[in-house]
Amino acid sequence: MTRYPVIDFHSHILPKMDDGSKSTDMSLEMLQRMKNYGCDLVVSTSHYYRKDEDIPDFLSRRAASYKRLCQRIREEPEWNVPSIALGAEVAFFFGIEEEENLGRLCIGDTNILLLEMPFAPWSTYEINAVSALCYDRRFRVILAHYERFAEFQKGNETYERILELPVIVQINAESLQSKFGWNSKRWIRMFEEGRAELLGTDAHNLTSRAPNLDLARETLRTKVSEDVLRRIDAFGFHLLADGAQRK
Ligand SMILES: [Fe+2]
């Protein structure tokens, strides 16, 4: 049986890029932890906020941060780390569907965009913009931590309606833990029913938001099945492979 790589689709592991890793040492420690629990590839998705900087400025900061990290990995081969793909967690902004440089924020050499929706009730405006990203711009849109928006969309039908678009749902690993109460069952069920496709750690540091993909995978293994993990891994692998052809 084919073994698909274990991929973390959401992380803040690049040093000093955002509110994630504060140093190259912290990045290396985070990456080592990921590798220890069997992560093969981590997608680095530093925050991109349109109000703070233009895309070319973000990309040059990201390149410098990544270069520093790679240099340390080369100099200190005792660090055992997963492969890294560069992307961004793009916060929704007015006019996003018309931003011509948006493709440069996709993961690696693909057309896959990790989109962070507003932490406020969504309206038809947001739905139409995401629709344009999918159908007009031909992006594969991953909705970052879909579950984190539930509290802002109570009674708002757009929270379900957005799933009628060809979007991909990413859930954070920590949200599957029972300390988050009954809601964890809701997100586990989304994986069970095939309505959520991808897991990400959204790891920011080594303490409060540490790499924890292993816990989420164990939860899915015991509460759902090994098959659901295989489906997640296969989906992620094929998504990246197809996305590279469609850029
Ligand atoms: Fe994030």
XYZ file of N, CA and C and ligand atoms in Angstrom:
742
model
N 0.834 -1.189 0.000
C 0.000 0.000 0.000
C 0.885 1.261 0.000
N 0.547 2.213 -0.848
C 1.340 3.445 -0.917
C 1.300 4.167 0.429
N 2.458 4.616 0.883
C 2.471 5.461 2.072
C 2.619 6.913 1.617
N 1.612 7.697 1.899
C 1.666 9.109 1.515
C 2.378 9.896 2.611
N 3.055 10.983 2.222
C 3.749 11.774 3.250
C 2.765 12.436 4.214
N 3.226 12.609 5.436
C 2.445 13.352 6.438
C 2.788 14.833 6.259
N 1.768 15.628 5.982
C 1.995 17.045 5.668
C 1.250 17.927 6.664
N 1.953 18.932 7.162
C 1.346 19.959 8.018
C 1.104 21.180 7.125
N -0.157 21.502 6.869
C -0.485 22.534 5.882
C -0.537 23.958 6.443
N -0.233 24.124 7.719
C -0.394 25.473 8.297
C 0.575 25.624 9.465
N 1.536 26.522 9.323
C 2.524 26.696 10.411
C 3.192 28.063 10.307
N 3.754 28.470 11.430
C 4.468 29.757 11.486
C 5.876 29.490 11.977
N 6.622 28.748 11.171
C 7.939 28.253 11.618
C 9.113 29.126 11.152
N 8.864 30.076 10.290
C 10.000 30.906 9.854
C 10.346 31.935 10.927
N 11.642 32.083 11.224
C 12.031 32.999 12.302
C 11.707 34.463 11.992
N 11.100 35.100 12.991
C 10.855 36.552 12.981
C 10.063 37.055 11.772
N 9.172 36.219 11.273
C 8.343 36.666 10.150
C 7.041 37.296 10.625
N 6.517 36.772 11.732
C 5.210 37.212 12.216
C 5.160 36.948 13.720
N 3.990 36.613 14.242
C 3.891 36.314 15.675
C 4.256 34.852 15.974
N 4.854 34.179 15.004
C 5.300 32.800 15.192
C 6.701 32.738 15.764
N 7.521 31.851 15.221
C 8.868 31.623 15.771
C 9.641 32.935 15.966
N 10.269 33.024 17.156
C 10.965 34.267 17.495
C 12.444 34.245 17.146
N 12.950 33.062 16.783
C 14.390 32.967 16.490
C 14.657 31.725 15.656
N 15.845 31.690 15.085
C 16.217 30.499 14.308
C 16.294 29.283 15.225
N 16.771 29.476 16.463
C 16.809 28.357 17.422
C 15.408 27.789 17.645
N 14.443 28.682 17.853
C 13.068 28.211 18.090
C 12.537 27.483 16.859
N 12.814 28.009 15.688
C 12.355 27.360 14.449
C 12.917 25.943 14.353
N 14.209 25.815 14.638
C 14.834 24.493 14.533
C 14.215 23.513 15.525
N 13.967 23.997 16.730
C 13.358 23.131 17.752
C 11.944 22.716 17.329
N 11.184 23.653 16.780
C 9.823 23.327 16.313
C 9.888 22.281 15.197
N 10.794 22.505 14.265
C 10.914 21.581 13.129
C 11.357 20.190 13.582
N 12.284 20.180 14.534
C 12.762 18.882 15.054
C 11.601 18.111 15.705
N 10.783 18.822 16.460
C 9.615 18.161 17.089
C 8.694 17.583 16.028
N 8.479 18.359 14.979
C 7.601 17.876 13.890
C 8.162 16.602 13.277
N 9.454 16.634 13.027
C 10.088 15.459 12.416
C 10.000 14.254 13.352
N 10.170 14.511 14.658
C 10.152 13.407 15.628
C 8.819 12.667 15.633
N 7.727 13.399 15.396
C 6.444 12.695 15.388
C 6.013 12.277 13.979
N 6.920 12.389 13.027
C 6.646 11.774 11.723
C 6.149 12.698 10.636
N 6.298 14.010 10.836
C 5.901 14.948 9.781
C 6.980 14.952 8.689
N 6.557 14.742 7.447
C 7.512 14.704 6.328
C 7.687 16.059 5.663
N 6.607 16.818 5.625
C 6.651 18.114 4.930
C 5.817 19.121 5.711
N 6.399 20.279 5.940
C 5.629 21.336 6.612
C 5.507 22.527 5.658
N 4.280 23.009 5.532
C 4.049 24.197 4.713
C 4.163 25.399 5.638
N 5.106 26.272 5.324
C 5.323 27.462 6.139
C 4.367 28.548 5.643
N 3.479 28.977 6.527
C 2.427 29.914 6.103
C 2.434 31.161 6.997
N 3.494 31.945 6.859
C 3.589 33.190 7.631
C 2.400 34.087 7.275
N 1.974 34.873 8.272
C 0.840 35.773 8.042
C 1.175 36.808 6.966
N 0.246 36.992 6.038
C 0.344 38.131 5.129
C -0.857 39.038 5.361
N -0.570 40.279 5.761
C -1.625 41.279 5.968
C -1.419 42.419 4.974
N -2.372 42.587 4.127
C -2.284 43.611 3.090
C -2.058 45.010 3.674
N -2.675 45.274 4.844
C -2.575 46.621 5.414
C -1.139 46.921 5.864
N -0.340 45.894 6.084
C 1.014 46.091 6.615
C 2.090 46.200 5.537
N 1.922 45.483 4.456
C 2.984 45.517 3.442
C 2.490 44.994 2.096
N 3.233 45.388 1.052
C 2.925 44.875 -0.278
C 3.490 43.464 -0.418
N 2.987 42.762 -1.410
C 3.408 41.371 -1.592
C 4.914 41.254 -1.878
N 5.495 42.088 -2.740
C 6.944 41.949 -2.987
C 7.784 42.159 -1.706
N 7.350 43.073 -0.844
C 8.093 43.299 0.420
C 7.992 42.074 1.316
N 6.799 41.514 1.405
C 6.612 40.293 2.200
C 7.511 39.180 1.659
N 7.536 39.038 0.336
C 8.309 37.935 -0.248
C 9.801 38.105 -0.016
N 10.285 39.338 -0.020
C 11.721 39.495 0.218
C 12.059 39.266 1.690
N 11.161 39.662 2.603
C 11.389 39.340 4.027
C 11.371 37.830 4.229
N 10.421 37.179 3.570
C 10.297 35.727 3.719
C 11.544 35.011 3.170
N 12.037 35.493 2.033
C 13.225 34.863 1.440
C 14.418 34.993 2.379
N 14.560 36.163 3.019
C 15.699 36.384 3.921
C 15.588 35.477 5.148
N 14.386 35.357 5.692
C 14.179 34.519 6.870
C 14.458 33.046 6.541
N 13.952 32.631 5.404
C 14.142 31.233 4.986
C 15.627 30.940 4.738
N 16.308 31.911 4.165
C 17.738 31.734 3.877
C 18.527 31.529 5.171
N 18.193 32.356 6.194
C 18.879 32.224 7.489
C 18.633 30.837 8.085
N 17.393 30.389 7.988
C 17.049 29.080 8.551
C 17.782 27.964 7.803
N 17.778 28.029 6.494
C 18.438 26.979 5.698
C 19.938 26.936 5.966
N 20.505 28.114 6.170
C 21.947 28.177 6.471
C 22.258 27.413 7.760
N 21.450 27.631 8.797
C 21.654 26.916 10.081
C 21.478 25.407 9.891
N 20.482 25.032 9.092
C 20.230 23.594 8.877
C 21.446 22.972 8.173
N 22.017 23.714 7.245
C 23.205 23.202 6.534
C 24.406 23.132 7.465
N 24.578 24.152 8.296
C 25.750 24.217 9.186
C 25.670 23.210 10.327
N 24.429 22.854 10.726
C 24.254 21.967 11.879
C 23.412 20.764 11.464
N 24.060 19.829 10.745
C 23.298 18.716 10.165
C 22.713 17.772 11.216
N 23.049 17.983 12.497
C 22.458 17.127 13.538
C 20.955 17.406 13.698
N 20.517 18.594 13.217
C 19.075 18.861 13.240
C 18.397 17.998 12.187
N 17.402 17.274 12.616
C 16.658 16.415 11.698
C 15.294 17.072 11.495
N 15.077 17.618 10.322
C 13.874 18.441 10.121
C 13.090 17.984 8.885
N 11.794 18.274 8.850
C 11.006 17.922 7.657
C 11.378 18.817 6.476
N 10.941 18.441 5.298
C 11.059 19.353 4.160
C 10.129 20.544 4.409
N 10.477 21.666 3.812
C 9.681 22.890 4.012
C 9.199 23.403 2.653
N 7.919 23.716 2.559
C 7.380 24.393 1.373
C 6.950 25.786 1.817
N 7.260 26.791 1.010
C 6.931 28.165 1.399
C 5.570 28.590 0.879
N 4.804 29.183 1.775
C 3.495 29.724 1.403
C 3.200 30.922 2.272
N 1.935 31.216 2.451
C 1.525 32.331 3.301
C 0.104 32.066 3.782
N -0.208 32.638 4.917
C -1.606 32.635 5.373
C -2.128 34.025 5.038
N -2.867 34.102 3.972
C -3.272 35.405 3.432
C -4.578 35.846 4.082
N -4.498 36.920 4.849
C -5.715 37.453 5.478
C -6.569 38.132 4.403
N -7.825 37.783 4.392
C -8.780 38.358 3.437
C -8.700 39.886 3.476
N -8.709 40.511 2.298
C -8.734 41.979 2.264
C -9.632 42.451 1.125
N -10.072 43.668 1.225
C -10.963 44.230 0.213
C -10.263 44.235 -1.144
N -10.893 43.646 -2.131
C -10.301 43.613 -3.475
C -9.341 42.466 -3.699
N -9.306 41.521 -2.784
C -8.339 40.408 -2.892
C -8.467 39.683 -4.229
N -9.720 39.591 -4.711
C -9.931 38.808 -5.938
C -9.350 39.492 -7.173
N -8.958 40.772 -7.005
C -8.394 41.484 -8.156
C -6.892 41.719 -8.014
N -6.310 41.281 -6.915
C -4.877 41.514 -6.686
C -4.045 40.666 -7.664
N -3.320 41.358 -8.525
C -2.655 40.603 -9.591
C -1.453 39.785 -9.101
N -0.863 40.201 -7.990
C 0.301 39.459 -7.470
C -0.073 38.313 -6.531
N -1.356 38.062 -6.383
C -1.796 37.092 -5.375
C -1.180 35.700 -5.581
N -1.010 35.330 -6.832
C -0.451 34.013 -7.136
C 0.927 33.797 -6.530
N 1.631 34.889 -6.245
C 2.982 34.756 -5.667
C 2.935 34.331 -4.208
N 1.734 34.365 -3.615
C 1.592 33.932 -2.214
C 1.135 32.474 -2.105
N 0.970 31.836 -3.257
C 0.557 30.424 -3.229
C 1.678 29.537 -2.684
N 1.310 28.324 -2.338
C 2.272 27.378 -1.770
C 3.232 26.917 -2.865
N 4.542 27.137 -2.610
C 5.571 26.692 -3.551
C 5.234 27.110 -4.967
N 5.294 26.133 -5.869
C 5.058 26.410 -7.269
C 3.665 25.933 -7.676
N 2.681 26.229 -6.852
C 1.322 25.730 -7.116
C 0.341 26.896 -7.244
N -0.917 26.559 -7.449
C -1.988 27.568 -7.464
C -2.825 27.473 -6.177
N -2.204 26.971 -5.096
C -2.942 26.713 -3.847
C -2.709 27.852 -2.861
N -3.816 28.449 -2.424
C -3.746 29.638 -1.569
C -4.395 29.355 -0.211
N -3.644 29.566 0.874
C -4.226 29.417 2.220
C -4.829 30.765 2.610
N -6.146 30.791 2.745
C -6.874 32.042 2.964
C -7.441 32.084 4.373
N -7.141 33.180 5.065
C -7.717 33.382 6.404
C -8.883 34.360 6.265
N -10.077 33.857 6.515
C -11.282 34.677 6.378
C -11.367 35.672 7.542
N -12.220 36.695 7.434
C -12.342 37.673 8.526
C -12.951 37.057 9.790
N -12.471 37.526 10.931
C -13.042 37.122 12.228
C -14.215 38.041 12.540
N -15.217 37.961 11.705
C -16.427 38.779 11.798
C -17.464 38.084 10.927
N -18.738 38.419 11.106
C -19.740 37.748 10.271
C -19.448 37.941 8.776
N -19.507 36.853 8.015
C -19.272 36.941 6.568
C -20.570 37.312 5.877
N -20.414 38.047 4.766
C -21.589 38.447 3.993
C -21.435 37.907 2.572
N -22.404 38.263 1.746
C -22.334 37.849 0.337
C -21.077 38.408 -0.318
N -20.628 39.555 0.168
C -19.404 40.140 -0.424
C -18.220 39.171 -0.319
N -18.009 38.620 0.875
C -16.891 37.687 1.060
C -17.088 36.423 0.216
N -18.334 35.930 0.203
C -18.606 34.707 -0.566
C -18.316 34.945 -2.056
N -18.737 36.094 -2.558
C -18.494 36.395 -3.977
C -16.999 36.523 -4.272
N -16.269 37.119 -3.350
C -14.818 37.270 -3.563
C -14.141 35.898 -3.596
N -14.529 35.023 -2.676
C -13.922 33.680 -2.660
C -14.326 32.914 -3.924
N -15.570 33.105 -4.339
C -16.035 32.471 -5.573
C -15.178 32.929 -6.760
N -14.890 34.229 -6.816
C -14.063 34.754 -7.912
C -12.648 34.171 -7.854
N -12.118 34.001 -6.643
C -10.783 33.401 -6.518
C -10.779 31.972 -7.073
N -11.864 31.249 -6.802
C -11.944 29.852 -7.251
C -12.211 29.752 -8.748
N -13.242 30.466 -9.219
C -13.710 30.245 -10.592
C -13.031 31.162 -11.622
N -12.808 32.425 -11.248
C -12.221 33.353 -12.229
C -10.700 33.282 -12.199
N -10.155 33.253 -10.987
C -8.692 33.253 -10.855
C -8.115 31.841 -10.836
N -8.967 30.865 -10.703
C -8.549 29.452 -10.750
C -7.576 29.058 -9.642
N -7.726 29.680 -8.468
C -6.930 29.253 -7.315
C -7.599 28.052 -6.661
N -6.806 27.177 -6.080
C -7.342 26.188 -5.155
C -7.269 26.861 -3.788
N -8.395 27.204 -3.243
C -8.426 27.967 -1.997
C -8.587 27.017 -0.811
N -7.640 27.099 0.118
C -7.778 26.374 1.392
C -8.287 27.378 2.420
N -9.399 27.070 3.057
C -9.884 27.924 4.148
C -9.111 27.556 5.411
N -8.270 28.470 5.875
C -7.465 28.223 7.080
C -8.380 28.081 8.291
N -8.056 27.149 9.159
C -8.791 26.885 10.407
C -10.261 27.318 10.352
N -10.985 26.633 9.486
C -12.422 26.912 9.293
C -13.164 26.957 10.628
N -12.753 26.088 11.562
C -13.505 25.973 12.828
C -13.394 27.227 13.696
N -12.333 27.995 13.516
C -12.145 29.153 14.387
C -13.142 30.275 14.093
N -13.859 30.165 12.971
C -14.807 31.224 12.617
C -16.230 30.935 13.078
N -16.429 29.732 13.604
C -17.798 29.323 13.958
C -18.449 30.321 14.906
N -17.697 30.779 15.892
C -18.311 31.656 16.904
C -18.727 33.012 16.330
N -18.131 33.385 15.183
C -18.479 34.682 14.572
C -19.629 34.552 13.567
N -20.025 33.308 13.289
C -21.011 33.081 12.217
C -22.285 32.443 12.745
N -22.527 32.587 14.047
C -23.722 31.938 14.606
C -24.984 32.431 13.901
N -25.775 31.478 13.399
C -27.016 31.840 12.702
C -26.782 32.448 11.331
N -25.542 32.454 10.872
C -25.214 33.056 9.579
C -25.073 31.935 8.555
N -25.963 31.913 7.588
C -25.963 30.791 6.641
C -24.730 30.769 5.728
N -24.021 31.899 5.644
C -22.843 31.919 4.768
C -21.739 30.987 5.283
N -21.791 30.675 6.578
C -20.756 29.775 7.131
C -20.844 28.391 6.483
N -22.043 27.951 6.202
C -22.235 26.674 5.501
C -22.180 26.888 3.987
N -22.718 28.017 3.541
C -22.793 28.252 2.090
C -21.425 28.313 1.430
N -20.446 28.796 2.159
C -19.119 28.904 1.555
C -18.585 27.524 1.169
N -19.082 26.496 1.856
C -18.610 25.134 1.561
C -19.198 24.593 0.261
N -20.170 25.317 -0.311
C -20.698 24.903 -1.615
C -19.722 25.296 -2.732
N -18.795 26.194 -2.421
C -17.740 26.536 -3.385
C -16.688 25.428 -3.364
N -15.864 25.333 -4.405
C -14.848 24.266 -4.422
C -13.645 24.611 -3.538
N -13.915 24.923 -2.267
C -12.851 25.265 -1.322
C -12.426 24.007 -0.562
N -11.266 24.095 0.033
C -10.719 22.991 0.810
C -10.714 23.438 2.269
N -11.149 22.570 3.150
C -11.266 22.940 4.562
C -10.071 22.418 5.359
N -9.385 23.345 6.011
C -8.283 22.973 6.911
C -8.725 23.233 8.345
N -8.478 22.254 9.199
C -8.819 22.365 10.624
C -7.512 22.309 11.425
N -7.450 23.114 12.482
C -6.257 23.079 13.322
C -6.239 21.842 14.219
N -5.043 21.287 14.379
C -4.873 20.050 15.153
C -5.458 20.195 16.558
N -5.229 21.328 17.199
C -5.654 21.470 18.597
C -7.180 21.440 18.741
N -7.894 21.807 17.694
C -9.357 21.858 17.780
C -9.988 20.473 17.859
N -9.212 19.433 17.618
C -9.745 18.070 17.732
C -9.601 17.528 19.151
N -8.927 18.300 20.013
C -8.718 17.809 21.382
C -9.958 18.088 22.234
N -10.275 17.155 23.116
C -11.529 17.256 23.860
C -11.547 18.424 24.835
N -10.381 19.022 25.126
C -10.399 20.179 26.025
C -11.206 21.326 25.415
N -11.466 21.236 24.101
C -12.293 22.250 23.471
C -13.780 21.868 23.499
N -14.121 20.865 24.317
C -15.527 20.521 24.559
C -16.214 19.864 23.379
N -17.546 20.048 23.351
C -18.340 19.344 22.330
C -17.915 19.732 20.926
N -17.377 20.942 20.776
C -17.013 21.383 19.437
C -16.001 20.465 18.780
N -15.115 19.857 19.590
C -14.110 18.978 18.985
C -14.801 17.851 18.222
N -15.935 17.380 18.750
C -16.672 16.297 18.066
C -17.179 16.774 16.703
N -17.580 18.032 16.675
C -18.098 18.585 15.416
C -17.009 18.571 14.321
N -15.790 18.942 14.712
C -14.713 19.003 13.705
C -14.212 17.600 13.362
N -14.206 16.709 14.316
C -13.838 15.313 14.027
C -14.844 14.732 13.021
N -16.124 15.058 13.251
C -17.158 14.547 12.348
C -16.964 15.084 10.925
N -16.494 16.312 10.815
C -16.260 16.845 9.466
C -15.229 16.009 8.719
N -14.194 15.554 9.441
C -13.212 14.668 8.792
C -13.850 13.323 8.464
N -14.631 12.832 9.401
C -15.275 11.527 9.217
C -16.169 11.535 7.970
N -16.868 12.653 7.784
C -17.815 12.755 6.665
C -17.161 13.261 5.380
N -15.855 13.492 5.427
C -15.162 13.980 4.236
C -15.457 15.438 3.927
N -15.929 16.201 4.935
C -16.226 17.624 4.705
C -15.058 18.510 5.118
N -14.073 17.951 5.782
C -12.792 18.635 6.046
C -11.724 17.766 5.421
N -10.754 18.417 4.801
C -9.752 17.657 4.047
C -8.358 17.675 4.648
N -7.993 18.802 5.295
C -6.590 18.953 5.686
C -6.430 19.323 7.154
N -5.322 18.864 7.719
C -4.932 19.228 9.083
C -3.745 20.178 9.032
N -3.692 21.078 9.987
C -2.506 21.917 10.140
C -2.301 22.146 11.619
N -1.070 22.386 12.018
C -0.839 22.658 13.441
C -1.089 24.119 13.776
N -0.847 25.017 12.798
C -0.857 26.450 13.079
C 0.138 26.732 14.219
N 1.217 25.949 14.241
C 2.218 26.082 15.312
C 2.888 27.453 15.245
N 2.967 28.097 16.411
C 3.592 29.417 16.503
C 4.844 29.396 17.370
N 4.944 28.421 18.261
C 6.039 28.442 19.240
C 6.219 27.046 19.838
N 6.885 26.986 20.980
C 7.159 25.675 21.606
C 6.292 25.425 22.829
N 5.425 26.395 23.149
C 4.658 26.251 24.394
C 3.140 26.314 24.148
N 2.606 27.541 24.108
C 1.144 27.671 24.013
C 0.590 27.211 22.670
N 1.355 27.327 21.623
C 0.892 26.906 20.289
C 2.004 26.079 19.624
N 2.279 24.955 20.265
C 3.402 24.107 19.847
C 2.973 23.125 18.752
N 3.932 22.568 18.029
C 3.600 21.537 17.037
C 2.889 20.362 17.716
N 1.760 19.946 17.184
C 0.945 18.928 17.868
C 0.165 18.055 16.891
N 0.699 17.874 15.730
C -0.027 17.072 14.731
C -0.230 15.645 15.216
N 0.720 15.153 16.008
C 0.637 13.762 16.489
C -0.624 13.535 17.325
N -0.967 14.517 18.180
C -2.157 14.364 19.035
C -3.431 14.306 18.190
N -3.499 15.181 17.202
C -4.697 15.208 16.350
C -4.818 13.921 15.553
N -3.703 13.438 15.061
C -3.746 12.202 14.267
C -4.150 11.021 15.141
N -3.653 11.015 16.377
C -4.030 9.924 17.279
C -5.532 9.997 17.596
N -6.042 11.204 17.769
C -7.475 11.369 18.014
C -8.292 10.818 16.841
N -7.904 11.178 15.635
C -8.649 10.699 14.460
C -8.518 9.182 14.324
N -7.322 8.679 14.645
C -7.100 7.225 14.526
C -8.023 6.463 15.482
N -8.115 6.956 16.715
C -8.888 6.206 17.715
C -10.387 6.506 17.615
N -10.755 7.751 17.291
C -12.184 8.091 17.278
C -12.836 7.874 15.926
N -12.044 7.811 14.879
C -12.625 7.562 13.552
C -11.989 6.282 12.995
N -10.850 6.399 12.354
C -10.198 5.202 11.806
C -8.841 5.570 11.225
N -8.046 4.566 10.982
C -6.772 4.757 10.294
C -7.039 5.254 8.862
N -8.140 4.803 8.308
C -8.470 5.174 6.921
C -8.609 6.680 6.742
N -9.128 7.346 7.756
C -9.335 8.783 7.607
C -7.979 9.492 7.523
N -6.993 8.981 8.233
C -5.648 9.563 8.144
C -5.068 9.339 6.747
N -5.295 8.182 6.234
C -4.798 7.853 4.903
C -5.465 8.769 3.864
N -6.750 9.028 4.066
C -7.461 9.915 3.136
C -6.888 11.339 3.209
N -6.615 11.815 4.413
C -6.036 13.159 4.587
C -4.667 13.238 3.911
N -3.842 12.224 4.162
C -2.482 12.221 3.591
C -2.524 12.154 2.064
N -3.390 11.294 1.539
C -3.486 11.147 0.073
C -4.003 12.445 -0.546
N -4.993 13.054 0.107
C -5.556 14.299 -0.422
C -4.466 15.373 -0.499
N -3.717 15.536 0.581
C -2.665 16.561 0.620
C -1.598 16.332 -0.432
N -1.202 15.093 -0.574
C -0.164 14.750 -1.550
C -0.636 15.080 -2.974
N -1.831 14.630 -3.314
C -2.336 14.862 -4.675
C -2.641 16.337 -4.917
N -3.095 17.023 -3.884
C -3.367 18.456 -4.011
C -2.099 19.207 -4.440
N -0.997 18.934 -3.748
C 0.253 19.622 -4.072
C 0.744 19.221 -5.472
N 0.616 17.952 -5.789
C 1.082 17.480 -7.110
C 0.246 18.119 -8.228
N -1.072 18.127 -8.070
C -1.949 18.727 -9.100
C -1.746 20.235 -9.160
N -1.611 20.851 -7.989
C -1.466 22.308 -7.922
C -0.230 22.781 -8.661
N 0.819 21.968 -8.650
C 2.059 22.349 -9.331
C 1.870 22.325 -10.848
N 0.953 21.491 -11.317
C 0.728 21.417 -12.770
C -0.180 22.528 -13.267
N -0.951 23.092 -12.343
C -1.961 24.064 -12.777
C -1.534 25.504 -12.593
N -0.363 25.710 -12.089
C 0.096 27.089 -11.850
C 0.109 27.861 -13.153
Fe -2.001 30.654 11.293
